[in-house]
mmCIF file with all atom_site columns, N, CA and C in Angstrom:
data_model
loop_
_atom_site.group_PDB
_atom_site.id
_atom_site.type_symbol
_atom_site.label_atom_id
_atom_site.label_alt_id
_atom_site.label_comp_id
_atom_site.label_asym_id
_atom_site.label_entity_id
_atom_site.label_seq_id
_atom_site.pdbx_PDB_ins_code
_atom_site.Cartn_x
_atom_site.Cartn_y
_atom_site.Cartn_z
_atom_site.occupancy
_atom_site.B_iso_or_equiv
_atom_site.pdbx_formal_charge
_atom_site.auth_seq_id
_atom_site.auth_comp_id
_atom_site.auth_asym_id
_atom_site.auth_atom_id
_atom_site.pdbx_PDB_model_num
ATOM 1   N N  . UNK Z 1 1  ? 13.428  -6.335  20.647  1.00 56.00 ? 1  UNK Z N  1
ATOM 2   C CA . UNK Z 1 1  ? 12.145  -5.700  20.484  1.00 56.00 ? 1  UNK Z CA 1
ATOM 3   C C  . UNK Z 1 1  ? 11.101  -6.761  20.171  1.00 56.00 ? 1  UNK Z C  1
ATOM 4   N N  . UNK Z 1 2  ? 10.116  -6.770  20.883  1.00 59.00 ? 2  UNK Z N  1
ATOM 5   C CA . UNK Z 1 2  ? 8.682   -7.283  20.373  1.00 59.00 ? 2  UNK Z CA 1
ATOM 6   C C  . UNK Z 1 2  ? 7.701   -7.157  19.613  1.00 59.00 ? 2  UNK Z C  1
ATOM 7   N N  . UNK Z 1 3  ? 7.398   -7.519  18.758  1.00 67.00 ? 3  UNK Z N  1
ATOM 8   C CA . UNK Z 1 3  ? 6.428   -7.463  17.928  1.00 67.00 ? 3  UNK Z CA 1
ATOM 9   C C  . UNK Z 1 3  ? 5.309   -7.928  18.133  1.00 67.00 ? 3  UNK Z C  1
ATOM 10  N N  . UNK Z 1 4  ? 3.701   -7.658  18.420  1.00 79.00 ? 4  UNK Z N  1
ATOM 11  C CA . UNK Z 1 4  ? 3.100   -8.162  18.715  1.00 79.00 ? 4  UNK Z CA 1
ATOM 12  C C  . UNK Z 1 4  ? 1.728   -8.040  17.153  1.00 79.00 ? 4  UNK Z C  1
ATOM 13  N N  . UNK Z 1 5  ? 2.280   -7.993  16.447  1.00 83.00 ? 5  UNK Z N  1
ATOM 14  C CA . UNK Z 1 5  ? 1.191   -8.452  15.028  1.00 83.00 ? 5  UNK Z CA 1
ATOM 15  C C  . UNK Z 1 5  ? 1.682   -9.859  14.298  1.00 83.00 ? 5  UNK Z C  1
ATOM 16  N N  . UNK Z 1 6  ? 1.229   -9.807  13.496  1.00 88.00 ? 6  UNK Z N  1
ATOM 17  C CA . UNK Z 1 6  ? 1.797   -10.705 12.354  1.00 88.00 ? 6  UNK Z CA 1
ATOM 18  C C  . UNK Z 1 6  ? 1.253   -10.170 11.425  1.00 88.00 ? 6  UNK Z C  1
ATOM 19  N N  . UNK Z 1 7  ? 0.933   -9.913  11.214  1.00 89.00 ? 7  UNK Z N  1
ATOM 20  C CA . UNK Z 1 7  ? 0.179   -8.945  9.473   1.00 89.00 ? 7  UNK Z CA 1
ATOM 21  C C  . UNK Z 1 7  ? 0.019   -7.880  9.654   1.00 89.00 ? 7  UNK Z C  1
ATOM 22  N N  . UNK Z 1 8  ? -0.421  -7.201  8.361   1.00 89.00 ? 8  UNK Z N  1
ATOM 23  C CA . UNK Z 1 8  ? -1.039  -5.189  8.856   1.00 89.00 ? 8  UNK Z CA 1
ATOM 24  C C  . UNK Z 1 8  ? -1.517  -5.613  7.432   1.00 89.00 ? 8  UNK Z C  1
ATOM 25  N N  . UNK Z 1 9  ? -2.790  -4.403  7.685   1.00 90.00 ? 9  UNK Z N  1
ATOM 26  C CA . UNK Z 1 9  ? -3.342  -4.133  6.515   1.00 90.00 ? 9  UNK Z CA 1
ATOM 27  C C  . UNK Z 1 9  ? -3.292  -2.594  6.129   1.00 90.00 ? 9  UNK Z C  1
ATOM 28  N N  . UNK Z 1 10 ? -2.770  -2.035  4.883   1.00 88.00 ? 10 UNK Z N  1
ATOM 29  C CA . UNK Z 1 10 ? -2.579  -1.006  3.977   1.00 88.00 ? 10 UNK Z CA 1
ATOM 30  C C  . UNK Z 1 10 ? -3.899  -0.543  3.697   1.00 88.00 ? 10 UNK Z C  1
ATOM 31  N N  . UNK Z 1 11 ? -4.591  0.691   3.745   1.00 87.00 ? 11 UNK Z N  1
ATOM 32  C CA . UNK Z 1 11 ? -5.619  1.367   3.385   1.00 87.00 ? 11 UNK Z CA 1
ATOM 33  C C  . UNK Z 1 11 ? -5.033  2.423   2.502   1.00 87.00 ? 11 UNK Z C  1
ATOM 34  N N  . UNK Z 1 12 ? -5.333  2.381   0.954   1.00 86.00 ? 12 UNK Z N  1
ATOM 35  C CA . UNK Z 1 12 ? -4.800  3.593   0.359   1.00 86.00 ? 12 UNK Z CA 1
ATOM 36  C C  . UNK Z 1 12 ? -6.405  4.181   -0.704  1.00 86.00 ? 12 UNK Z C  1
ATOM 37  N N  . UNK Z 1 13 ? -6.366  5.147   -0.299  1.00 84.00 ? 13 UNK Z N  1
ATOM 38  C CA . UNK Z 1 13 ? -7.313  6.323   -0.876  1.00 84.00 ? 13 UNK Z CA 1
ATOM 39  C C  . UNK Z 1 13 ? -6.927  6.616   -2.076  1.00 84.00 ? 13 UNK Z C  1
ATOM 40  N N  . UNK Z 1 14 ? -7.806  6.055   -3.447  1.00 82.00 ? 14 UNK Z N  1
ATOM 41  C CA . UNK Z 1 14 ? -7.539  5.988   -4.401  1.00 82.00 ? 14 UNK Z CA 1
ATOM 42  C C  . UNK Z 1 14 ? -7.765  7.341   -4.965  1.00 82.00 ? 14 UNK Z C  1
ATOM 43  N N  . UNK Z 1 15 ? -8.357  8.092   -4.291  1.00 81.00 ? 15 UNK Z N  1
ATOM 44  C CA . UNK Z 1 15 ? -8.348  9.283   -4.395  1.00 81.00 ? 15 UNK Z CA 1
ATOM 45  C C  . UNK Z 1 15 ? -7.450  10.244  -4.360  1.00 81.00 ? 15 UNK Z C  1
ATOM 46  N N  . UNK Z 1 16 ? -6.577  10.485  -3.293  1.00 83.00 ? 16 UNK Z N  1
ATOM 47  C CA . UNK Z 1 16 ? -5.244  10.756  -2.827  1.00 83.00 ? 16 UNK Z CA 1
ATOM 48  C C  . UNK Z 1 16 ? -4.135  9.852   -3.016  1.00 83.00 ? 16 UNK Z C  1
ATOM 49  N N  . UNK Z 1 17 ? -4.240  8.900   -3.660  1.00 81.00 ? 17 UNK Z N  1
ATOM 50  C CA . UNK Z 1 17 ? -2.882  7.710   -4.027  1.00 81.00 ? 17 UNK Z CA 1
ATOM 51  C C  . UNK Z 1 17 ? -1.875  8.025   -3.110  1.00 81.00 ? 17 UNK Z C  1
ATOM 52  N N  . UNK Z 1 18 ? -0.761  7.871   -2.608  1.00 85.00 ? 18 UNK Z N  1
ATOM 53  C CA . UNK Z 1 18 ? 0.231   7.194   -2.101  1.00 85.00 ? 18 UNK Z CA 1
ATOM 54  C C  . UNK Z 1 18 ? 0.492   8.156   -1.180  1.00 85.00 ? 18 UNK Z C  1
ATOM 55  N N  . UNK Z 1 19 ? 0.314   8.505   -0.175  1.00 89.00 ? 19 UNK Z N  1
ATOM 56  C CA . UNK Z 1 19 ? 0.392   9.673   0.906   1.00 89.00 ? 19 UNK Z CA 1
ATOM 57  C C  . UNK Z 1 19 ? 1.746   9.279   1.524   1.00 89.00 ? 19 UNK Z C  1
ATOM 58  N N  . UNK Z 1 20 ? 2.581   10.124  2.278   1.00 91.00 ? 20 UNK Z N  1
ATOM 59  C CA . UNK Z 1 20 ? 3.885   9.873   3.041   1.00 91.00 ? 20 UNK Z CA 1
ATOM 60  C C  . UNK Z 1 20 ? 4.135   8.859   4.063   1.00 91.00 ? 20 UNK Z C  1
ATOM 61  N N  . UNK Z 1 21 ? 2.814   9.162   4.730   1.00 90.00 ? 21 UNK Z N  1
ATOM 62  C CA . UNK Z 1 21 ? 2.341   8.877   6.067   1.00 90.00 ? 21 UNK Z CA 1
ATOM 63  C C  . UNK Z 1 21 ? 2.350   7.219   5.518   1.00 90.00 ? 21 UNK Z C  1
ATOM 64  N N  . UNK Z 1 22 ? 1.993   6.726   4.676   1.00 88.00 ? 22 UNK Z N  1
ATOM 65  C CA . UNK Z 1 22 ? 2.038   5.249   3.818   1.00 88.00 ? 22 UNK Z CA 1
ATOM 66  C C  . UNK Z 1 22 ? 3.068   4.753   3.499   1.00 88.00 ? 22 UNK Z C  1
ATOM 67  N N  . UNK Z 1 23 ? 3.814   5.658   2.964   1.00 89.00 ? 23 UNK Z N  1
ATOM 68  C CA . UNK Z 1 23 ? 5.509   4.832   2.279   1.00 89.00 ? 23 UNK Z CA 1
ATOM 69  C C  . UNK Z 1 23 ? 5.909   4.702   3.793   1.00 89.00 ? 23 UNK Z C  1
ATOM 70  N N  . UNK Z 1 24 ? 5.810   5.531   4.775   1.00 91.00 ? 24 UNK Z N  1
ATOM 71  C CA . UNK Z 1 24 ? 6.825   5.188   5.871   1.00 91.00 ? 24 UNK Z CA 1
ATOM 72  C C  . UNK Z 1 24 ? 6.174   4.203   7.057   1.00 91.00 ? 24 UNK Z C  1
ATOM 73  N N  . UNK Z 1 25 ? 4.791   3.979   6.896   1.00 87.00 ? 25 UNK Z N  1
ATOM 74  C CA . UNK Z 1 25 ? 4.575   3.257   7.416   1.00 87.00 ? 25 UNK Z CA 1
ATOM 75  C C  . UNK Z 1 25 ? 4.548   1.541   6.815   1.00 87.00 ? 25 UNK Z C  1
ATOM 76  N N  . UNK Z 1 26 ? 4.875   1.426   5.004   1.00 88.00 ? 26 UNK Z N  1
ATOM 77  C CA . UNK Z 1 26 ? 5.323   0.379   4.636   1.00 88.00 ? 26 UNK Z CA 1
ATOM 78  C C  . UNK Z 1 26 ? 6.867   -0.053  5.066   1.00 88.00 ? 26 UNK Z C  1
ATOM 79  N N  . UNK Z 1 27 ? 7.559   1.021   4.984   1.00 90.00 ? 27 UNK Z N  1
ATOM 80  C CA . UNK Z 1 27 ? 9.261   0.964   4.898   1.00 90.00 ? 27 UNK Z CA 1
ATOM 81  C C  . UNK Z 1 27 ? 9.510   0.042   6.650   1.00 90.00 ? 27 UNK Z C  1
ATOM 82  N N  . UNK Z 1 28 ? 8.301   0.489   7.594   1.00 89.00 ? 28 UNK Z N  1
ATOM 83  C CA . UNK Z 1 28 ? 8.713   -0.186  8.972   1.00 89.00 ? 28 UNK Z CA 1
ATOM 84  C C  . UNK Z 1 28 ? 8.229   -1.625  8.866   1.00 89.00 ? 28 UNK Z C  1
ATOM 85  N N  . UNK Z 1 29 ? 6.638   -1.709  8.129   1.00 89.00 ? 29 UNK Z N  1
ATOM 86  C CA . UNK Z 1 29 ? 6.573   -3.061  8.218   1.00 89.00 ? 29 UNK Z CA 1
ATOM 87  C C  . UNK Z 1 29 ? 7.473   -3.993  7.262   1.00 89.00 ? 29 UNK Z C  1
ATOM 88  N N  . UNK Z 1 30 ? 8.143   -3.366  6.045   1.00 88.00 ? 30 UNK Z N  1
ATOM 89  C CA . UNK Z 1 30 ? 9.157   -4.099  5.078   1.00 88.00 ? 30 UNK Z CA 1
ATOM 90  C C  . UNK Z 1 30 ? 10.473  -4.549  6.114   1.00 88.00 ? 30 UNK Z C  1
ATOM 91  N N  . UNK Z 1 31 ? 10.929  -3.316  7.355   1.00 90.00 ? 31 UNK Z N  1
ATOM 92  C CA . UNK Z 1 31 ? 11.929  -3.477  7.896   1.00 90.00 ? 31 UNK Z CA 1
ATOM 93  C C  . UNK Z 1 31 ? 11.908  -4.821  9.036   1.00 90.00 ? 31 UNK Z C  1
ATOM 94  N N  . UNK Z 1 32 ? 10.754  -4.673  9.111   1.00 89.00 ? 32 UNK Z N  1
ATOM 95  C CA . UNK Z 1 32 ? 10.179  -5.935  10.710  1.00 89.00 ? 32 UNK Z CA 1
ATOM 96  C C  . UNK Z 1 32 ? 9.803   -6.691  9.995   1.00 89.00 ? 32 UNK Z C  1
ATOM 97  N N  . UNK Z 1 33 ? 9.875   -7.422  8.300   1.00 89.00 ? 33 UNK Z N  1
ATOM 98  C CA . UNK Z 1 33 ? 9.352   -8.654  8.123   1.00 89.00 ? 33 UNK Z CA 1
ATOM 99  C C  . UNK Z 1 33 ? 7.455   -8.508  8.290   1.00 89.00 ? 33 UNK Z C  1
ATOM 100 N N  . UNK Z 1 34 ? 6.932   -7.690  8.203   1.00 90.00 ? 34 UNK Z N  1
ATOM 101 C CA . UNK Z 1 34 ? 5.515   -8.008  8.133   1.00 90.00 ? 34 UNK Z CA 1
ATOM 102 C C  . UNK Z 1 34 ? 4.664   -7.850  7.405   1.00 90.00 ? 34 UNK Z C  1
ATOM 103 N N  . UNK Z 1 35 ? 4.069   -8.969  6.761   1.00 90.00 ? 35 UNK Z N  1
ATOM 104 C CA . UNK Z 1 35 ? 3.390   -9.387  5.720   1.00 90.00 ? 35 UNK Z CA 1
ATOM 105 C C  . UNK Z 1 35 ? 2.361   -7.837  6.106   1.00 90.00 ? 35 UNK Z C  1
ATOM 106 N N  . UNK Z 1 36 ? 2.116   -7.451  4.453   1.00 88.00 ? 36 UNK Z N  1
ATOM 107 C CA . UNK Z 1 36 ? 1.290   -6.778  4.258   1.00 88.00 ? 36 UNK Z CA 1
ATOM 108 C C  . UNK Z 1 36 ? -0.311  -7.128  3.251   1.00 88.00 ? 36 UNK Z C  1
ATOM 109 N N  . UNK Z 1 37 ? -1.385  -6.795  3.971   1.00 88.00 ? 37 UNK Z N  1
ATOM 110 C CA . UNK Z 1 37 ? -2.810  -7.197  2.887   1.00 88.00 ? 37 UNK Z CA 1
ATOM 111 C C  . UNK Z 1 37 ? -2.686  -5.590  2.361   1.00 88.00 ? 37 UNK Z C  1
ATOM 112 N N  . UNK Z 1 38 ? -2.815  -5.461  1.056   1.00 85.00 ? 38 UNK Z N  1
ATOM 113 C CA . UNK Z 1 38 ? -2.994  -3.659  0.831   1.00 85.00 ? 38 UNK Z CA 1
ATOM 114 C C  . UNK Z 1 38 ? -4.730  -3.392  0.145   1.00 85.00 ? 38 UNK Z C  1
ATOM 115 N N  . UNK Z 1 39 ? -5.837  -2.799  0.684   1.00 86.00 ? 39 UNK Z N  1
ATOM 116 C CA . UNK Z 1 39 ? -6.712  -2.536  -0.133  1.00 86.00 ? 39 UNK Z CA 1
ATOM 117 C C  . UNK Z 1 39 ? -7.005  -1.343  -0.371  1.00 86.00 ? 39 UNK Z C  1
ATOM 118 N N  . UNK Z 1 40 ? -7.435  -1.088  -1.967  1.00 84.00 ? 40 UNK Z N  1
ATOM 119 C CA . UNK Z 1 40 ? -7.299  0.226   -2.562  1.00 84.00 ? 40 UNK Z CA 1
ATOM 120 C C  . UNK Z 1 40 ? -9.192  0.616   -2.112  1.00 84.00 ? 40 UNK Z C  1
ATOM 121 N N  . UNK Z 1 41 ? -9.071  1.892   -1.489  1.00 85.00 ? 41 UNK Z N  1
ATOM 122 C CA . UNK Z 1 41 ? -10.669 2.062   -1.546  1.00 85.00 ? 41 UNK Z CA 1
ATOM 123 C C  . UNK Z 1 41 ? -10.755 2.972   -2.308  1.00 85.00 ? 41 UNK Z C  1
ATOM 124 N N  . UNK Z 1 42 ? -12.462 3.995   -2.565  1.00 83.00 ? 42 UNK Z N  1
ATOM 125 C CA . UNK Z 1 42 ? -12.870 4.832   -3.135  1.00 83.00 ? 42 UNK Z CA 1
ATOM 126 C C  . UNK Z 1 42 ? -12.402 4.730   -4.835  1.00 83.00 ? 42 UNK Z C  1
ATOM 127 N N  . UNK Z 1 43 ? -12.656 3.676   -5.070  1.00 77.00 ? 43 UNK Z N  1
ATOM 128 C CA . UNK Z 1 43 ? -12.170 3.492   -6.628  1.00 77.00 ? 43 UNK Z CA 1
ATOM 129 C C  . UNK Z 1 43 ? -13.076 4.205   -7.556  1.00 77.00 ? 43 UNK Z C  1
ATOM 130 N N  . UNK Z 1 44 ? -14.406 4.893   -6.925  1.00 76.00 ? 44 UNK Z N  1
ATOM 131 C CA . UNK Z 1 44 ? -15.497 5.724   -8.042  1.00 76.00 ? 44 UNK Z CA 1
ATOM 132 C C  . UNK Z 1 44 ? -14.509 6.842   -7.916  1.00 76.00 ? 44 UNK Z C  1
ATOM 133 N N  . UNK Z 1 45 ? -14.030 7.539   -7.180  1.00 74.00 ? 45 UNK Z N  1
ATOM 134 C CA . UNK Z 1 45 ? -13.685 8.685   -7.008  1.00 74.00 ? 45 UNK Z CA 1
ATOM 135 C C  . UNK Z 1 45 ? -11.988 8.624   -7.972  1.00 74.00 ? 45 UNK Z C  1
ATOM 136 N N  . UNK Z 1 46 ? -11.897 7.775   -8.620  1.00 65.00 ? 46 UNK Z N  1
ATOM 137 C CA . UNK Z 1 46 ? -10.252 7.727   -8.878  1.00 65.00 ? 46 UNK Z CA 1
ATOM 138 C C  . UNK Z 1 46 ? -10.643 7.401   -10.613 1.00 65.00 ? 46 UNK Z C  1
ATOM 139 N N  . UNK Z 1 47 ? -9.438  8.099   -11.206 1.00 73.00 ? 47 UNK Z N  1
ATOM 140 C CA . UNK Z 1 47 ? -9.792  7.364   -12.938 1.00 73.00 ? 47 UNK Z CA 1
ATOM 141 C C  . UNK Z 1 47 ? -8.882  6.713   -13.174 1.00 73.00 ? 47 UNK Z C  1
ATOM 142 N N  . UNK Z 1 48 ? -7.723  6.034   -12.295 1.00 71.00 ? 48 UNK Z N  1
ATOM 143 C CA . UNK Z 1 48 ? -6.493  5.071   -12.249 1.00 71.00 ? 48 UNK Z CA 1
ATOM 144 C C  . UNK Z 1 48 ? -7.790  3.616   -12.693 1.00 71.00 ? 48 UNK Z C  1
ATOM 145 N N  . UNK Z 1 49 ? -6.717  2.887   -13.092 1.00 78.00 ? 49 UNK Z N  1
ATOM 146 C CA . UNK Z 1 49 ? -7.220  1.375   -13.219 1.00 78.00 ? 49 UNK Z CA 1
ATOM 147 C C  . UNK Z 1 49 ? -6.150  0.307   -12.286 1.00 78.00 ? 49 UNK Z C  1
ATOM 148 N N  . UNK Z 1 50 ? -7.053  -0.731  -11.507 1.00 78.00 ? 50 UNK Z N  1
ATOM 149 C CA . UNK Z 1 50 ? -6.113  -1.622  -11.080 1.00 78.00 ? 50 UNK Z CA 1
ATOM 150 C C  . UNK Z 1 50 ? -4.813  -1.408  -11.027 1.00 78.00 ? 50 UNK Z C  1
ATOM 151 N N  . UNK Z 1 51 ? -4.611  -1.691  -12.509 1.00 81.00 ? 51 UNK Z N  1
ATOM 152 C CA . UNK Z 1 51 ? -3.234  -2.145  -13.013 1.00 81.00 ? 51 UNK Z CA 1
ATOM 153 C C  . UNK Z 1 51 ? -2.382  -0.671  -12.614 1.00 81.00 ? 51 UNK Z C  1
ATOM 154 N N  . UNK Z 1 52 ? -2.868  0.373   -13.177 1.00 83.00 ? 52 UNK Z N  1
ATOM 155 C CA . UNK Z 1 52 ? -2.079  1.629   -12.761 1.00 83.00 ? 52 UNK Z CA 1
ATOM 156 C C  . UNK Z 1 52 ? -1.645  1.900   -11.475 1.00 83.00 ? 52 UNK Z C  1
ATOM 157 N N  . UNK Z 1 53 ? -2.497  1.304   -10.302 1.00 81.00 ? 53 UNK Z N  1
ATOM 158 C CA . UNK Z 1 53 ? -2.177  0.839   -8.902  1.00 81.00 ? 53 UNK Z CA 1
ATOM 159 C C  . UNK Z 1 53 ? -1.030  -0.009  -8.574  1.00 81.00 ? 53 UNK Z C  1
ATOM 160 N N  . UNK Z 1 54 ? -1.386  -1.107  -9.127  1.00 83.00 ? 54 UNK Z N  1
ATOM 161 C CA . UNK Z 1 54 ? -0.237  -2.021  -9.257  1.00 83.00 ? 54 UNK Z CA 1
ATOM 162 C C  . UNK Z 1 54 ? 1.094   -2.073  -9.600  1.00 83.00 ? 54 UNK Z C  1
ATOM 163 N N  . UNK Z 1 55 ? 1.254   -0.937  -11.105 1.00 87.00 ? 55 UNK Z N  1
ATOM 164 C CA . UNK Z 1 55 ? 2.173   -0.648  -11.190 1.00 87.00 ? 55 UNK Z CA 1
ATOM 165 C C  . UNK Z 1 55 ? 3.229   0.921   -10.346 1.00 87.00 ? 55 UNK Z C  1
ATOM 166 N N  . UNK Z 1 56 ? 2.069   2.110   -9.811  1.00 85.00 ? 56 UNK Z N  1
ATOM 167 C CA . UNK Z 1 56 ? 2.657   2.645   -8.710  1.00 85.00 ? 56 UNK Z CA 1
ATOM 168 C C  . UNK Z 1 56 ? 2.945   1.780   -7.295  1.00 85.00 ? 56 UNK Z C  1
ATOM 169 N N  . UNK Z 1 57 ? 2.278   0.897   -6.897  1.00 85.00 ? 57 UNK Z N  1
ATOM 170 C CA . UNK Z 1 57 ? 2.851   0.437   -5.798  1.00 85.00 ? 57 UNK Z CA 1
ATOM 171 C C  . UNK Z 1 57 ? 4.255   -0.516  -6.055  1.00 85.00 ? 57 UNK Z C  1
ATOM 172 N N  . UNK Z 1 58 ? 4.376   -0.825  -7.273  1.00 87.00 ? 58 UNK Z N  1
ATOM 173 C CA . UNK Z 1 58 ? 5.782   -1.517  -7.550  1.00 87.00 ? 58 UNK Z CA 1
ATOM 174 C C  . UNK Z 1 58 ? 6.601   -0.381  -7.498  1.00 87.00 ? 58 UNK Z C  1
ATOM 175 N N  . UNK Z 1 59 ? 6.439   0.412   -8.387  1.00 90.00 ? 59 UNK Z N  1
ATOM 176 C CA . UNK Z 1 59 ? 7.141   1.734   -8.820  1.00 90.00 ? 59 UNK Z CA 1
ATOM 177 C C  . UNK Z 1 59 ? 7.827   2.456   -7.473  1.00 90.00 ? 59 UNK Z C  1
ATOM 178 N N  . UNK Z 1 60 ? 6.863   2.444   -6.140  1.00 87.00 ? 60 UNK Z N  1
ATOM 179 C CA . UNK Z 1 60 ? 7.506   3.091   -5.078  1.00 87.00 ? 60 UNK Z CA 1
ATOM 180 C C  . UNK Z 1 60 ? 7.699   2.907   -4.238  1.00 87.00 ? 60 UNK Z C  1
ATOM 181 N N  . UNK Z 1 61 ? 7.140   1.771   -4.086  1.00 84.00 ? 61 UNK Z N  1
ATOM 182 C CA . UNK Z 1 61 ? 7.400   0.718   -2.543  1.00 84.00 ? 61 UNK Z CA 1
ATOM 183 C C  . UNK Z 1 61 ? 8.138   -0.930  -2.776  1.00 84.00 ? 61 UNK Z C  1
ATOM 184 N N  . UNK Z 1 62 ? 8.630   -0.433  -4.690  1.00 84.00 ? 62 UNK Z N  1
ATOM 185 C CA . UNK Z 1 62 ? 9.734   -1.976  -4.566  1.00 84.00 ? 62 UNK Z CA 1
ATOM 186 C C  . UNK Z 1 62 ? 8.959   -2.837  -4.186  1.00 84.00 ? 62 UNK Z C  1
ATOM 187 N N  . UNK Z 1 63 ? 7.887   -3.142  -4.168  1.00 81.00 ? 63 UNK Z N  1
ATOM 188 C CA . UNK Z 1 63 ? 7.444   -4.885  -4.581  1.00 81.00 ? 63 UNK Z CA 1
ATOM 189 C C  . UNK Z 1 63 ? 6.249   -5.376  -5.252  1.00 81.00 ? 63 UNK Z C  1
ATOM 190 N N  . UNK Z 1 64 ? 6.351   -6.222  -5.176  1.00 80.00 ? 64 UNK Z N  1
ATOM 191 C CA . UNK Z 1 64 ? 5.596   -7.294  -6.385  1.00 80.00 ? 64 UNK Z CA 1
ATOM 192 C C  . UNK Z 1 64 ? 3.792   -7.457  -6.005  1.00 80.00 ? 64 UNK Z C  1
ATOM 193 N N  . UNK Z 1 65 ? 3.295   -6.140  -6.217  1.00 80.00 ? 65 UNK Z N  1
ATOM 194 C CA . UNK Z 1 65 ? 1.822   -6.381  -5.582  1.00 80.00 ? 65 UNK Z CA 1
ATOM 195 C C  . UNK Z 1 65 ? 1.055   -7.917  -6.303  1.00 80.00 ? 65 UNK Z C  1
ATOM 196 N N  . UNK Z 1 66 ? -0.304  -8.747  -5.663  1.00 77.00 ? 66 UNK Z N  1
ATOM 197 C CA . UNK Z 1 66 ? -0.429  -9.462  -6.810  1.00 77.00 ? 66 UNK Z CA 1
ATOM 198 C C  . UNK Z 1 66 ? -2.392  -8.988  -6.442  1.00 77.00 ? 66 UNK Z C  1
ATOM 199 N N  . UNK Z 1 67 ? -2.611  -9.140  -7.488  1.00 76.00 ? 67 UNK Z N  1
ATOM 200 C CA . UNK Z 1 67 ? -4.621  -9.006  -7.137  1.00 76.00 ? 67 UNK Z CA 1
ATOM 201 C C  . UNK Z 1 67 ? -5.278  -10.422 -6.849  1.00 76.00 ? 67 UNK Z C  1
#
């Protein structure tokens, strides 16, 4: 199989935090080796902090986010 990226970038709606449609589209790029950029938008609309981000994206997608 071919791969024709080398990176992807993660859009997560801090509003809606961690949608399905997201874990499974991390679990393919974790499976193919592809570096992920993740940015959190709509942060007025959310009362999470950074860190509470940081620690759900460890919490459910198993890895080591860094800011």
């Amino acid at each position: 199989m071919l791969t024709a990226v080398d990176s992807a970038v993660m859009l997560i709606d801090a509003a809606k935090g961690l949608e399905p449609q997201t874990l499974k589209l991390f679990q393919v790029c974790k499976h193919r080796r592809i570096p992920i950029i993740t940015v959190i938008n709509k942060w007025d609309r959310s009362r999470a902090t950074p860190w509470n981000w940081m620690d759900e994206i460890q919490a459910r997608m198993g890895c080591a986010p860094l800011p």
